[in-house]
Amino acid sequence: MRILSGIQSSGALHIGNYLGMIRPMVQSQDRGELFCFLANLHSLTSVFDGKRLNDNTTEALIDLLALGIDPQRSVFWVQSDVPEVCELMWYLCNITPVGLLQRAHSYKDKVGKDVPANNGLFTYPVLMAADILLFQSNRVPVGKDQKQHLEMTRDIAIKFNETYGEVFTIPEAEISEEVAVIPGIDGQKMSKSYGNTLDIFAPEKDLKKRVMSIVTDSLPVEAPKIPESNTVYAIYRLFADEQKAQEMAQRLRAGGYGYGDAKKELFGVLWEHFLPFRKKREEIASHRDYVEEVRRMGAQKARAAAQPTLHRVRELVGVA
């Protein structure tokens, strides 16, 4: 079984990325053939500073290695290092109905939040489809917000196969409902685009400040509270063990336990959870030659895997 997963390099990785994409990526190394990449081309829809994007990509590469991606057990590359994906995107664009792209919830949502409505953002699902289909992926772990994009990938693959002949595997989505949508510090979905993240490798002082700024209701300390409707608890339960999560829920329901204390507990569990990853990251970051070699070898392996599919597509569309 071939599993494919990608993550944007548009900014610092946050705990929503970790729970929704990175941890499943790492776990996938034990249950199938993992193909994973840093989607820096996708990041161009929102990052318009070349140096920043380049730096973000290198830092994200180090982050993923620190968080458990093993280049010996997976095919791990940077999207722009595999030009075959952009070529395939063009072939797919020519059989993708405009109406399909116009129905994309993510596009409408981002434009509604004042993200620039450029053509890259509009055709984002086609590039995502190229990423997936190029490598004949069977399974694609995605967040709940990306489910529609995966369905669009399936539609595009079926349309291409019907138009030119069978070539693409029709991928299946894998969605963990427990962590489908991680709330940010403002209660909305955690996203770099919204600036509401808790970054994995943030300095201690910065992370604590962000945790303490999580938006809550105005109930006084003594009042009973509903854990299930509270962002602090929603994040805490994803990192604390079951007993500690139950204890916090009981204290919130009983009253006499304020959100300030709950936030301090949340900060503690987040800091402790990522401590070993921080140490590993420091070690990897001190060996930049190793990081560059991982990137070079990953691109070689990804391109070798992509060529048979792209060659067949070229033949079918008539440009071989």
PDB file of C-alpha atoms in Angstrom:
ATOM      1  CA  MET A   1       0.000   0.000   0.000  1.00  0.00           C
ATOM      2  CA  ARG A   2       1.397   3.388  -1.020  1.00  0.00           C
ATOM      3  CA  ILE A   3       0.530   6.255   1.345  1.00  0.00           C
ATOM      4  CA  LEU A   4       1.093   9.866   0.297  1.00  0.00           C
ATOM      5  CA  SER A   5       1.082  12.908   2.540  1.00  0.00           C
ATOM      6  CA  GLY A   6       2.258  16.498   2.143  1.00  0.00           C
ATOM      7  CA  ILE A   7       2.435  19.628   4.235  1.00  0.00           C
ATOM      8  CA  GLN A   8       2.911  23.263   3.260  1.00  0.00           C
ATOM      9  CA  SER A   9       6.082  25.161   4.142  1.00  0.00           C
ATOM     10  CA  SER A  10       4.322  28.524   4.390  1.00  0.00           C
ATOM     11  CA  GLY A  11       5.358  29.123   8.000  1.00  0.00           C
ATOM     12  CA  ALA A  12       6.351  27.526  11.298  1.00  0.00           C
ATOM     13  CA  LEU A  13       4.781  24.120  11.868  1.00  0.00           C
ATOM     14  CA  HIS A  14       2.125  24.091  14.580  1.00  0.00           C
ATOM     15  CA  ILE A  15       0.365  21.512  16.728  1.00  0.00           C
ATOM     16  CA  GLY A  16      -2.528  21.327  14.269  1.00  0.00           C
ATOM     17  CA  ASN A  17      -0.036  20.237  11.582  1.00  0.00           C
ATOM     18  CA  TYR A  18       1.431  17.727  14.015  1.00  0.00           C
ATOM     19  CA  LEU A  19      -1.822  16.062  15.001  1.00  0.00           C
ATOM     20  CA  GLY A  20      -3.512  16.272  11.634  1.00  0.00           C
ATOM     21  CA  MET A  21      -0.632  15.423   9.295  1.00  0.00           C
ATOM     22  CA  ILE A  22       2.819  14.894  10.809  1.00  0.00           C
ATOM     23  CA  ARG A  23       2.091  12.268  13.457  1.00  0.00           C
ATOM     24  CA  PRO A  24       0.022  10.202  10.972  1.00  0.00           C
ATOM     25  CA  MET A  25       2.914  10.546   8.478  1.00  0.00           C
ATOM     26  CA  VAL A  26       5.385   9.147  10.987  1.00  0.00           C
ATOM     27  CA  GLN A  27       3.035   6.314  11.944  1.00  0.00           C
ATOM     28  CA  SER A  28       2.502   5.492   8.263  1.00  0.00           C
ATOM     29  CA  GLN A  29       6.159   4.448   7.989  1.00  0.00           C
ATOM     30  CA  ASP A  30       5.204   1.302   9.915  1.00  0.00           C
ATOM     31  CA  ARG A  31       2.172   0.316   7.867  1.00  0.00           C
ATOM     32  CA  GLY A  32       2.988   0.959   4.235  1.00  0.00           C
ATOM     33  CA  GLU A  33       5.206   2.647   1.669  1.00  0.00           C
ATOM     34  CA  LEU A  34       5.242   6.304   2.696  1.00  0.00           C
ATOM     35  CA  PHE A  35       5.726   9.090   0.154  1.00  0.00           C
ATOM     36  CA  CYS A  36       5.798  12.477   1.928  1.00  0.00           C
ATOM     37  CA  PHE A  37       6.772  15.940   0.775  1.00  0.00           C
ATOM     38  CA  LEU A  38       7.017  19.607   1.666  1.00  0.00           C
ATOM     39  CA  ALA A  39       4.513  21.468  -0.504  1.00  0.00           C
ATOM     40  CA  ASN A  40       6.466  24.664  -1.130  1.00  0.00           C
ATOM     41  CA  LEU A  41       4.762  25.233  -4.494  1.00  0.00           C
ATOM     42  CA  HIS A  42       1.383  25.278  -2.753  1.00  0.00           C
ATOM     43  CA  SER A  43       2.818  27.831  -0.325  1.00  0.00           C
ATOM     44  CA  LEU A  44       3.266  30.295  -3.204  1.00  0.00           C
ATOM     45  CA  THR A  45      -0.472  31.003  -3.033  1.00  0.00           C
ATOM     46  CA  SER A  46       0.086  32.872   0.240  1.00  0.00           C
ATOM     47  CA  VAL A  47       3.815  33.601   0.639  1.00  0.00           C
ATOM     48  CA  PHE A  48       5.166  36.328  -1.645  1.00  0.00           C
ATOM     49  CA  ASP A  49       8.660  36.673  -0.165  1.00  0.00           C
ATOM     50  CA  GLY A  50      11.185  34.361  -1.833  1.00  0.00           C
ATOM     51  CA  LYS A  51      13.773  34.377   0.956  1.00  0.00           C
ATOM     52  CA  ARG A  52      11.091  33.699   3.544  1.00  0.00           C
ATOM     53  CA  LEU A  53       9.703  30.747   1.598  1.00  0.00           C
ATOM     54  CA  ASN A  54      13.165  29.298   1.026  1.00  0.00           C
ATOM     55  CA  ASP A  55      14.025  29.630   4.719  1.00  0.00           C
ATOM     56  CA  ASN A  56      10.657  28.172   5.751  1.00  0.00           C
ATOM     57  CA  THR A  57      11.233  25.160   3.500  1.00  0.00           C
ATOM     58  CA  THR A  58      14.641  24.386   5.007  1.00  0.00           C
ATOM     59  CA  GLU A  59      13.348  24.836   8.543  1.00  0.00           C
ATOM     60  CA  ALA A  60      10.315  22.628   7.866  1.00  0.00           C
ATOM     61  CA  LEU A  61      12.608  19.958   6.424  1.00  0.00           C
ATOM     62  CA  ILE A  62      14.572  19.958   9.687  1.00  0.00           C
ATOM     63  CA  ASP A  63      11.339  19.990  11.704  1.00  0.00           C
ATOM     64  CA  LEU A  64       9.961  16.886   9.982  1.00  0.00           C
ATOM     65  CA  LEU A  65      13.216  14.990  10.426  1.00  0.00           C
ATOM     66  CA  ALA A  66      13.167  15.903  14.125  1.00  0.00           C
ATOM     67  CA  LEU A  67       9.541  14.805  14.477  1.00  0.00           C
ATOM     68  CA  GLY A  68      10.246  11.333  13.155  1.00  0.00           C
ATOM     69  CA  ILE A  69      10.309  11.231   9.353  1.00  0.00           C
ATOM     70  CA  ASP A  70      13.033   8.729   8.435  1.00  0.00           C
ATOM     71  CA  PRO A  71      14.437   9.222   4.905  1.00  0.00           C
ATOM     72  CA  GLN A  72      15.604   5.603   4.931  1.00  0.00           C
ATOM     73  CA  ARG A  73      12.068   4.299   5.517  1.00  0.00           C
ATOM     74  CA  SER A  74      10.178   6.759   3.317  1.00  0.00           C
ATOM     75  CA  VAL A  75      10.467   8.802   0.134  1.00  0.00           C
ATOM     76  CA  PHE A  76      10.770  12.347   1.482  1.00  0.00           C
ATOM     77  CA  TRP A  77      11.217  15.318  -0.855  1.00  0.00           C
ATOM     78  CA  VAL A  78      10.588  19.014  -1.475  1.00  0.00           C
ATOM     79  CA  GLN A  79       7.804  19.571  -4.023  1.00  0.00           C
ATOM     80  CA  SER A  80       9.705  22.023  -6.247  1.00  0.00           C
ATOM     81  CA  ASP A  81      12.580  19.534  -6.600  1.00  0.00           C
ATOM     82  CA  VAL A  82      10.263  17.267  -8.633  1.00  0.00           C
ATOM     83  CA  PRO A  83       9.304  19.258 -11.791  1.00  0.00           C
ATOM     84  CA  GLU A  84       7.238  16.321 -13.059  1.00  0.00           C
ATOM     85  CA  VAL A  85       4.394  17.416 -10.770  1.00  0.00           C
ATOM     86  CA  CYS A  86       3.948  20.746 -12.578  1.00  0.00           C
ATOM     87  CA  GLU A  87       3.985  19.064 -15.970  1.00  0.00           C
ATOM     88  CA  LEU A  88       1.308  16.624 -14.849  1.00  0.00           C
ATOM     89  CA  MET A  89      -0.723  19.489 -13.389  1.00  0.00           C
ATOM     90  CA  TRP A  90      -0.957  21.058 -16.861  1.00  0.00           C
ATOM     91  CA  TYR A  91      -2.274  17.863 -18.396  1.00  0.00           C
ATOM     92  CA  LEU A  92      -4.832  17.580 -15.589  1.00  0.00           C
ATOM     93  CA  CYS A  93      -5.882  21.236 -15.938  1.00  0.00           C
ATOM     94  CA  ASN A  94      -7.073  20.520 -19.452  1.00  0.00           C
ATOM     95  CA  ILE A  95      -9.618  17.937 -18.341  1.00  0.00           C
ATOM     96  CA  THR A  96     -10.660  19.636 -15.058  1.00  0.00           C
ATOM     97  CA  PRO A  97     -14.047  21.429 -15.263  1.00  0.00           C
ATOM     98  CA  VAL A  98     -14.031  25.034 -14.022  1.00  0.00           C
ATOM     99  CA  GLY A  99     -17.268  24.311 -12.170  1.00  0.00           C
ATOM    100  CA  LEU A 100     -15.501  21.690 -10.088  1.00  0.00           C
ATOM    101  CA  LEU A 101     -12.932  24.251  -8.917  1.00  0.00           C
ATOM    102  CA  GLN A 102     -15.605  26.882  -8.282  1.00  0.00           C
ATOM    103  CA  ARG A 103     -17.233  24.574  -5.753  1.00  0.00           C
ATOM    104  CA  ALA A 104     -14.109  24.302  -3.593  1.00  0.00           C
ATOM    105  CA  HIS A 105     -15.004  25.257  -0.010  1.00  0.00           C
ATOM    106  CA  SER A 106     -11.401  26.100   0.890  1.00  0.00           C
ATOM    107  CA  TYR A 107     -11.090  28.637  -1.946  1.00  0.00           C
ATOM    108  CA  LYS A 108     -14.333  30.399  -1.008  1.00  0.00           C
ATOM    109  CA  ASP A 109     -13.443  30.365   2.689  1.00  0.00           C
ATOM    110  CA  LYS A 110      -9.984  31.869   2.176  1.00  0.00           C
ATOM    111  CA  VAL A 111     -11.194  34.540  -0.226  1.00  0.00           C
ATOM    112  CA  GLY A 112     -13.893  35.376   2.308  1.00  0.00           C
ATOM    113  CA  LYS A 113     -11.113  35.953   4.855  1.00  0.00           C
ATOM    114  CA  ASP A 114      -9.267  38.346   2.507  1.00  0.00           C
ATOM    115  CA  VAL A 115      -6.641  35.876   1.232  1.00  0.00           C
ATOM    116  CA  PRO A 116      -5.685  37.136  -2.281  1.00  0.00           C
ATOM    117  CA  ALA A 117      -7.909  35.433  -4.884  1.00  0.00           C
ATOM    118  CA  ASN A 118      -5.183  34.484  -7.350  1.00  0.00           C
ATOM    119  CA  ASN A 119      -5.250  31.736  -9.956  1.00  0.00           C
ATOM    120  CA  GLY A 120      -2.826  29.633  -7.922  1.00  0.00           C
ATOM    121  CA  LEU A 121      -5.307  29.516  -5.070  1.00  0.00           C
ATOM    122  CA  PHE A 122      -8.121  28.693  -7.505  1.00  0.00           C
ATOM    123  CA  THR A 123      -6.225  25.809  -9.153  1.00  0.00           C
ATOM    124  CA  TYR A 124      -4.724  24.566  -5.884  1.00  0.00           C
ATOM    125  CA  PRO A 125      -6.841  21.352  -6.057  1.00  0.00           C
ATOM    126  CA  VAL A 126      -5.358  20.472  -9.464  1.00  0.00           C
ATOM    127  CA  LEU A 127      -1.801  20.772  -8.155  1.00  0.00           C
ATOM    128  CA  MET A 128      -2.841  18.660  -5.167  1.00  0.00           C
ATOM    129  CA  ALA A 129      -4.292  16.105  -7.573  1.00  0.00           C
ATOM    130  CA  ALA A 130      -1.005  16.022  -9.499  1.00  0.00           C
ATOM    131  CA  ASP A 131       0.931  15.420  -6.263  1.00  0.00           C
ATOM    132  CA  ILE A 132      -1.260  12.449  -5.433  1.00  0.00           C
ATOM    133  CA  LEU A 133      -1.807  10.886  -8.853  1.00  0.00           C
ATOM    134  CA  LEU A 134       1.787  11.167 -10.039  1.00  0.00           C
ATOM    135  CA  PHE A 135       2.837   8.607  -7.446  1.00  0.00           C
ATOM    136  CA  GLN A 136      -0.129   6.222  -7.866  1.00  0.00           C
ATOM    137  CA  SER A 137      -1.079   6.734  -4.222  1.00  0.00           C
ATOM    138  CA  ASN A 138      -3.562   4.337  -2.623  1.00  0.00           C
ATOM    139  CA  ARG A 139      -4.177   6.172   0.647  1.00  0.00           C
ATOM    140  CA  VAL A 140      -3.993   9.878   1.482  1.00  0.00           C
ATOM    141  CA  PRO A 141      -4.282  10.983   5.124  1.00  0.00           C
ATOM    142  CA  VAL A 142      -5.995  14.404   5.090  1.00  0.00           C
ATOM    143  CA  GLY A 143      -7.643  16.723   7.567  1.00  0.00           C
ATOM    144  CA  LYS A 144     -11.405  17.078   7.446  1.00  0.00           C
ATOM    145  CA  ASP A 145     -11.000  20.452   5.706  1.00  0.00           C
ATOM    146  CA  GLN A 146      -9.088  18.750   2.863  1.00  0.00           C
ATOM    147  CA  LYS A 147     -11.614  15.968   2.303  1.00  0.00           C
ATOM    148  CA  GLN A 148     -13.281  17.825  -0.556  1.00  0.00           C
ATOM    149  CA  HIS A 149      -9.938  18.334  -2.289  1.00  0.00           C
ATOM    150  CA  LEU A 150      -9.306  14.587  -2.146  1.00  0.00           C
ATOM    151  CA  GLU A 151     -12.757  13.970  -3.613  1.00  0.00           C
ATOM    152  CA  MET A 152     -11.865  16.405  -6.408  1.00  0.00           C
ATOM    153  CA  THR A 153      -8.639  14.460  -7.010  1.00  0.00           C
ATOM    154  CA  ARG A 154     -10.707  11.319  -7.440  1.00  0.00           C
ATOM    155  CA  ASP A 155     -13.025  13.118  -9.881  1.00  0.00           C
ATOM    156  CA  ILE A 156     -10.070  14.386 -11.915  1.00  0.00           C
ATOM    157  CA  ALA A 157      -8.448  10.933 -12.007  1.00  0.00           C
ATOM    158  CA  ILE A 158     -11.672   9.280 -13.147  1.00  0.00           C
ATOM    159  CA  LYS A 159     -12.207  11.951 -15.826  1.00  0.00           C
ATOM    160  CA  PHE A 160      -8.655  11.496 -17.143  1.00  0.00           C
ATOM    161  CA  ASN A 161      -8.951   7.702 -17.166  1.00  0.00           C
ATOM    162  CA  GLU A 162     -12.261   7.916 -19.019  1.00  0.00           C
ATOM    163  CA  THR A 163     -10.875  10.423 -21.536  1.00  0.00           C
ATOM    164  CA  TYR A 164      -7.501   8.870 -22.332  1.00  0.00           C
ATOM    165  CA  GLY A 165      -7.378   5.385 -20.827  1.00  0.00           C
ATOM    166  CA  GLU A 166      -6.655   3.767 -17.470  1.00  0.00           C
ATOM    167  CA  VAL A 167      -3.496   5.166 -15.923  1.00  0.00           C
ATOM    168  CA  PHE A 168      -4.226   6.617 -12.479  1.00  0.00           C
ATOM    169  CA  THR A 169      -4.942   4.789  -9.243  1.00  0.00           C
ATOM    170  CA  ILE A 170      -8.086   6.204  -7.588  1.00  0.00           C
ATOM    171  CA  PRO A 171      -6.948   7.222  -4.082  1.00  0.00           C
ATOM    172  CA  GLU A 172      -8.854   6.809  -0.828  1.00  0.00           C
ATOM    173  CA  ALA A 173      -8.915   9.429   1.939  1.00  0.00           C
ATOM    174  CA  GLU A 174      -7.959   8.620   5.517  1.00  0.00           C
ATOM    175  CA  ILE A 175      -9.440  11.004   8.077  1.00  0.00           C
ATOM    176  CA  SER A 176      -9.034  10.730  11.845  1.00  0.00           C
ATOM    177  CA  GLU A 177     -12.266  12.185  13.198  1.00  0.00           C
ATOM    178  CA  GLU A 178     -10.736  12.678  16.666  1.00  0.00           C
ATOM    179  CA  VAL A 179      -8.287  15.293  15.402  1.00  0.00           C
ATOM    180  CA  ALA A 180     -10.085  16.318  12.219  1.00  0.00           C
ATOM    181  CA  VAL A 181     -10.169  20.034  13.137  1.00  0.00           C
ATOM    182  CA  ILE A 182      -7.782  21.454  15.757  1.00  0.00           C
ATOM    183  CA  PRO A 183      -8.960  24.768  17.262  1.00  0.00           C
ATOM    184  CA  GLY A 184      -6.595  27.729  17.231  1.00  0.00           C
ATOM    185  CA  ILE A 185      -6.130  30.267  20.002  1.00  0.00           C
ATOM    186  CA  ASP A 186      -9.156  32.197  18.704  1.00  0.00           C
ATOM    187  CA  GLY A 187     -11.413  29.131  18.563  1.00  0.00           C
ATOM    188  CA  GLN A 188     -11.367  28.900  14.745  1.00  0.00           C
ATOM    189  CA  LYS A 189      -9.545  26.094  12.924  1.00  0.00           C
ATOM    190  CA  MET A 190      -5.823  26.377  13.661  1.00  0.00           C
ATOM    191  CA  SER A 191      -4.121  27.713  10.529  1.00  0.00           C
ATOM    192  CA  LYS A 192      -1.024  29.706   9.571  1.00  0.00           C
ATOM    193  CA  SER A 193      -3.325  31.746   7.313  1.00  0.00           C
ATOM    194  CA  TYR A 194      -5.326  32.928  10.332  1.00  0.00           C
ATOM    195  CA  GLY A 195      -2.342  33.597  12.613  1.00  0.00           C
ATOM    196  CA  ASN A 196      -3.906  31.613  15.462  1.00  0.00           C
ATOM    197  CA  THR A 197      -1.366  28.826  15.883  1.00  0.00           C
ATOM    198  CA  LEU A 198       0.613  27.222  18.692  1.00  0.00           C
ATOM    199  CA  ASP A 199       3.956  26.511  17.034  1.00  0.00           C
ATOM    200  CA  ILE A 200       5.722  23.247  17.830  1.00  0.00           C
ATOM    201  CA  PHE A 201       9.226  24.653  18.171  1.00  0.00           C
ATOM    202  CA  ALA A 202       8.401  28.128  19.502  1.00  0.00           C
ATOM    203  CA  PRO A 203      10.695  29.411  22.272  1.00  0.00           C
ATOM    204  CA  GLU A 204       9.352  28.694  25.753  1.00  0.00           C
ATOM    205  CA  LYS A 205       8.401  32.305  26.505  1.00  0.00           C
ATOM    206  CA  ASP A 206       6.621  32.726  23.160  1.00  0.00           C
ATOM    207  CA  LEU A 207       4.692  29.479  23.452  1.00  0.00           C
ATOM    208  CA  LYS A 208       3.547  30.304  26.966  1.00  0.00           C
ATOM    209  CA  LYS A 209       2.378  33.741  25.847  1.00  0.00           C
ATOM    210  CA  ARG A 210       0.364  32.203  22.998  1.00  0.00           C
ATOM    211  CA  VAL A 211      -1.226  29.600  25.269  1.00  0.00           C
ATOM    212  CA  MET A 212      -2.189  32.234  27.822  1.00  0.00           C
ATOM    213  CA  SER A 213      -3.849  34.273  25.036  1.00  0.00           C
ATOM    214  CA  ILE A 214      -6.308  31.512  24.086  1.00  0.00           C
ATOM    215  CA  VAL A 215      -9.792  33.012  23.857  1.00  0.00           C
ATOM    216  CA  THR A 216     -12.272  31.745  26.452  1.00  0.00           C
ATOM    217  CA  ASP A 217     -15.680  32.825  27.711  1.00  0.00           C
ATOM    218  CA  SER A 218     -16.021  35.318  30.566  1.00  0.00           C
ATOM    219  CA  LEU A 219     -17.221  32.933  33.293  1.00  0.00           C
ATOM    220  CA  PRO A 220     -15.639  33.712  36.685  1.00  0.00           C
ATOM    221  CA  VAL A 221     -13.292  31.277  38.426  1.00  0.00           C
ATOM    222  CA  GLU A 222     -15.978  29.973  40.785  1.00  0.00           C
ATOM    223  CA  ALA A 223     -18.499  29.186  38.044  1.00  0.00           C
ATOM    224  CA  PRO A 224     -18.904  25.625  36.656  1.00  0.00           C
ATOM    225  CA  LYS A 225     -17.696  25.332  33.073  1.00  0.00           C
ATOM    226  CA  ILE A 226     -18.405  23.005  30.136  1.00  0.00           C
ATOM    227  CA  PRO A 227     -15.130  21.344  29.077  1.00  0.00           C
ATOM    228  CA  GLU A 228     -16.411  20.181  25.692  1.00  0.00           C
ATOM    229  CA  SER A 229     -17.081  23.742  24.535  1.00  0.00           C
ATOM    230  CA  ASN A 230     -13.718  25.097  25.693  1.00  0.00           C
ATOM    231  CA  THR A 231     -10.679  25.499  23.423  1.00  0.00           C
ATOM    232  CA  VAL A 232      -8.166  25.024  26.252  1.00  0.00           C
ATOM    233  CA  TYR A 233      -9.614  21.650  27.175  1.00  0.00           C
ATOM    234  CA  ALA A 234     -10.103  20.646  23.534  1.00  0.00           C
ATOM    235  CA  ILE A 235      -6.337  20.990  22.944  1.00  0.00           C
ATOM    236  CA  TYR A 236      -5.290  19.645  26.363  1.00  0.00           C
ATOM    237  CA  ARG A 237      -7.121  16.341  25.920  1.00  0.00           C
ATOM    238  CA  LEU A 238      -5.233  15.687  22.679  1.00  0.00           C
ATOM    239  CA  PHE A 239      -1.858  15.723  24.466  1.00  0.00           C
ATOM    240  CA  ALA A 240      -2.556  14.707  28.082  1.00  0.00           C
ATOM    241  CA  ASP A 241      -3.116  11.110  29.112  1.00  0.00           C
ATOM    242  CA  GLU A 242      -6.715  10.027  29.670  1.00  0.00           C
ATOM    243  CA  GLN A 243      -6.601  10.320  33.448  1.00  0.00           C
ATOM    244  CA  LYS A 244      -5.248  13.874  33.420  1.00  0.00           C
ATOM    245  CA  ALA A 245      -7.788  14.893  30.779  1.00  0.00           C
ATOM    246  CA  GLN A 246     -10.618  13.525  32.922  1.00  0.00           C
ATOM    247  CA  GLU A 247      -9.274  15.337  35.986  1.00  0.00           C
ATOM    248  CA  MET A 248      -9.222  18.681  34.172  1.00  0.00           C
ATOM    249  CA  ALA A 249     -12.749  18.092  32.887  1.00  0.00           C
ATOM    250  CA  GLN A 250     -13.960  17.359  36.430  1.00  0.00           C
ATOM    251  CA  ARG A 251     -12.322  20.501  37.833  1.00  0.00           C
ATOM    252  CA  LEU A 252     -13.865  22.650  35.114  1.00  0.00           C
ATOM    253  CA  ARG A 253     -17.344  21.217  35.727  1.00  0.00           C
ATOM    254  CA  ALA A 254     -17.038  21.608  39.504  1.00  0.00           C
ATOM    255  CA  GLY A 255     -16.144  25.309  39.447  1.00  0.00           C
ATOM    256  CA  GLY A 256     -13.436  27.005  41.471  1.00  0.00           C
ATOM    257  CA  TYR A 257     -10.931  26.292  38.711  1.00  0.00           C
ATOM    258  CA  GLY A 258     -10.104  29.155  36.372  1.00  0.00           C
ATOM    259  CA  TYR A 259      -9.081  29.231  32.764  1.00  0.00           C
ATOM    260  CA  GLY A 260      -5.726  30.724  33.757  1.00  0.00           C
ATOM    261  CA  ASP A 261      -4.835  27.573  35.697  1.00  0.00           C
ATOM    262  CA  ALA A 262      -6.093  25.384  32.837  1.00  0.00           C
ATOM    263  CA  LYS A 263      -3.888  27.298  30.383  1.00  0.00           C
ATOM    264  CA  LYS A 264      -0.833  26.787  32.610  1.00  0.00           C
ATOM    265  CA  GLU A 265      -1.518  23.055  32.632  1.00  0.00           C
ATOM    266  CA  LEU A 266      -1.902  23.082  28.861  1.00  0.00           C
ATOM    267  CA  PHE A 267       1.403  24.879  28.417  1.00  0.00           C
ATOM    268  CA  GLY A 268       3.104  22.334  30.678  1.00  0.00           C
ATOM    269  CA  VAL A 269       1.839  19.318  28.776  1.00  0.00           C
ATOM    270  CA  LEU A 270       2.727  20.865  25.387  1.00  0.00           C
ATOM    271  CA  TRP A 271       6.236  21.789  26.488  1.00  0.00           C
ATOM    272  CA  GLU A 272       6.861  18.325  27.937  1.00  0.00           C
ATOM    273  CA  HIS A 273       5.439  16.494  24.904  1.00  0.00           C
ATOM    274  CA  PHE A 274       7.742  18.187  22.397  1.00  0.00           C
ATOM    275  CA  LEU A 275      10.879  18.346  24.590  1.00  0.00           C
ATOM    276  CA  PRO A 276      12.601  15.271  23.059  1.00  0.00           C
ATOM    277  CA  PHE A 277      11.796  16.549  19.567  1.00  0.00           C
ATOM    278  CA  ARG A 278      13.413  19.896  20.401  1.00  0.00           C
ATOM    279  CA  LYS A 279      16.627  18.163  21.442  1.00  0.00           C
ATOM    280  CA  LYS A 280      16.665  16.101  18.260  1.00  0.00           C
ATOM    281  CA  ARG A 281      16.003  19.212  16.168  1.00  0.00           C
ATOM    282  CA  GLU A 282      19.005  21.013  17.657  1.00  0.00           C
ATOM    283  CA  GLU A 283      21.202  18.064  16.714  1.00  0.00           C
ATOM    284  CA  ILE A 284      19.922  17.882  13.122  1.00  0.00           C
ATOM    285  CA  ALA A 285      20.096  21.670  12.597  1.00  0.00           C
ATOM    286  CA  SER A 286      23.799  21.601  13.496  1.00  0.00           C
ATOM    287  CA  HIS A 287      24.501  19.274  10.540  1.00  0.00           C
ATOM    288  CA  ARG A 288      23.317  21.212   7.476  1.00  0.00           C
ATOM    289  CA  ASP A 289      25.268  18.999   5.059  1.00  0.00           C
ATOM    290  CA  TYR A 290      23.138  16.075   6.209  1.00  0.00           C
ATOM    291  CA  VAL A 291      19.950  18.079   5.661  1.00  0.00           C
ATOM    292  CA  GLU A 292      20.995  18.987   2.111  1.00  0.00           C
ATOM    293  CA  GLU A 293      21.874  15.362   1.364  1.00  0.00           C
ATOM    294  CA  VAL A 294      18.457  14.222   2.594  1.00  0.00           C
ATOM    295  CA  ARG A 295      16.848  16.734   0.266  1.00  0.00           C
ATOM    296  CA  ARG A 296      18.967  15.706  -2.728  1.00  0.00           C
ATOM    297  CA  MET A 297      18.428  11.972  -2.250  1.00  0.00           C
ATOM    298  CA  GLY A 298      14.714  12.458  -1.622  1.00  0.00           C
ATOM    299  CA  ALA A 299      14.302  14.297  -4.925  1.00  0.00           C
ATOM    300  CA  GLN A 300      16.162  11.551  -6.773  1.00  0.00           C
ATOM    301  CA  LYS A 301      13.932   8.822  -5.349  1.00  0.00           C
ATOM    302  CA  ALA A 302      10.727  10.800  -5.944  1.00  0.00           C
ATOM    303  CA  ARG A 303      11.610  11.616  -9.551  1.00  0.00           C
ATOM    304  CA  ALA A 304      12.483   7.988 -10.263  1.00  0.00           C
ATOM    305  CA  ALA A 305       9.097   6.931  -8.895  1.00  0.00           C
ATOM    306  CA  ALA A 306       7.263   9.639 -10.890  1.00  0.00           C
ATOM    307  CA  GLN A 307       8.770   8.973 -14.321  1.00  0.00           C
ATOM    308  CA  PRO A 308       6.835   5.807 -15.300  1.00  0.00           C
ATOM    309  CA  THR A 309       3.456   7.468 -14.663  1.00  0.00           C
ATOM    310  CA  LEU A 310       4.417  10.694 -16.426  1.00  0.00           C
ATOM    311  CA  HIS A 311       5.791   8.793 -19.426  1.00  0.00           C
ATOM    312  CA  ARG A 312       2.501   6.908 -19.757  1.00  0.00           C
ATOM    313  CA  VAL A 313       0.511  10.163 -19.467  1.00  0.00           C
ATOM    314  CA  ARG A 314       2.631  11.804 -22.174  1.00  0.00           C
ATOM    315  CA  GLU A 315       1.932   8.887 -24.466  1.00  0.00           C
ATOM    316  CA  LEU A 316      -1.817   9.024 -23.824  1.00  0.00           C
ATOM    317  CA  VAL A 317      -2.180  12.792 -24.367  1.00  0.00           C
ATOM    318  CA  GLY A 318       0.040  12.708 -27.461  1.00  0.00           C
ATOM    319  CA  VAL A 319       3.161  14.617 -26.448  1.00  0.00           C
ATOM    320  CA  ALA A 320       5.598  11.732 -25.918  1.00  0.00           C
TER     321      ALA A 320
END
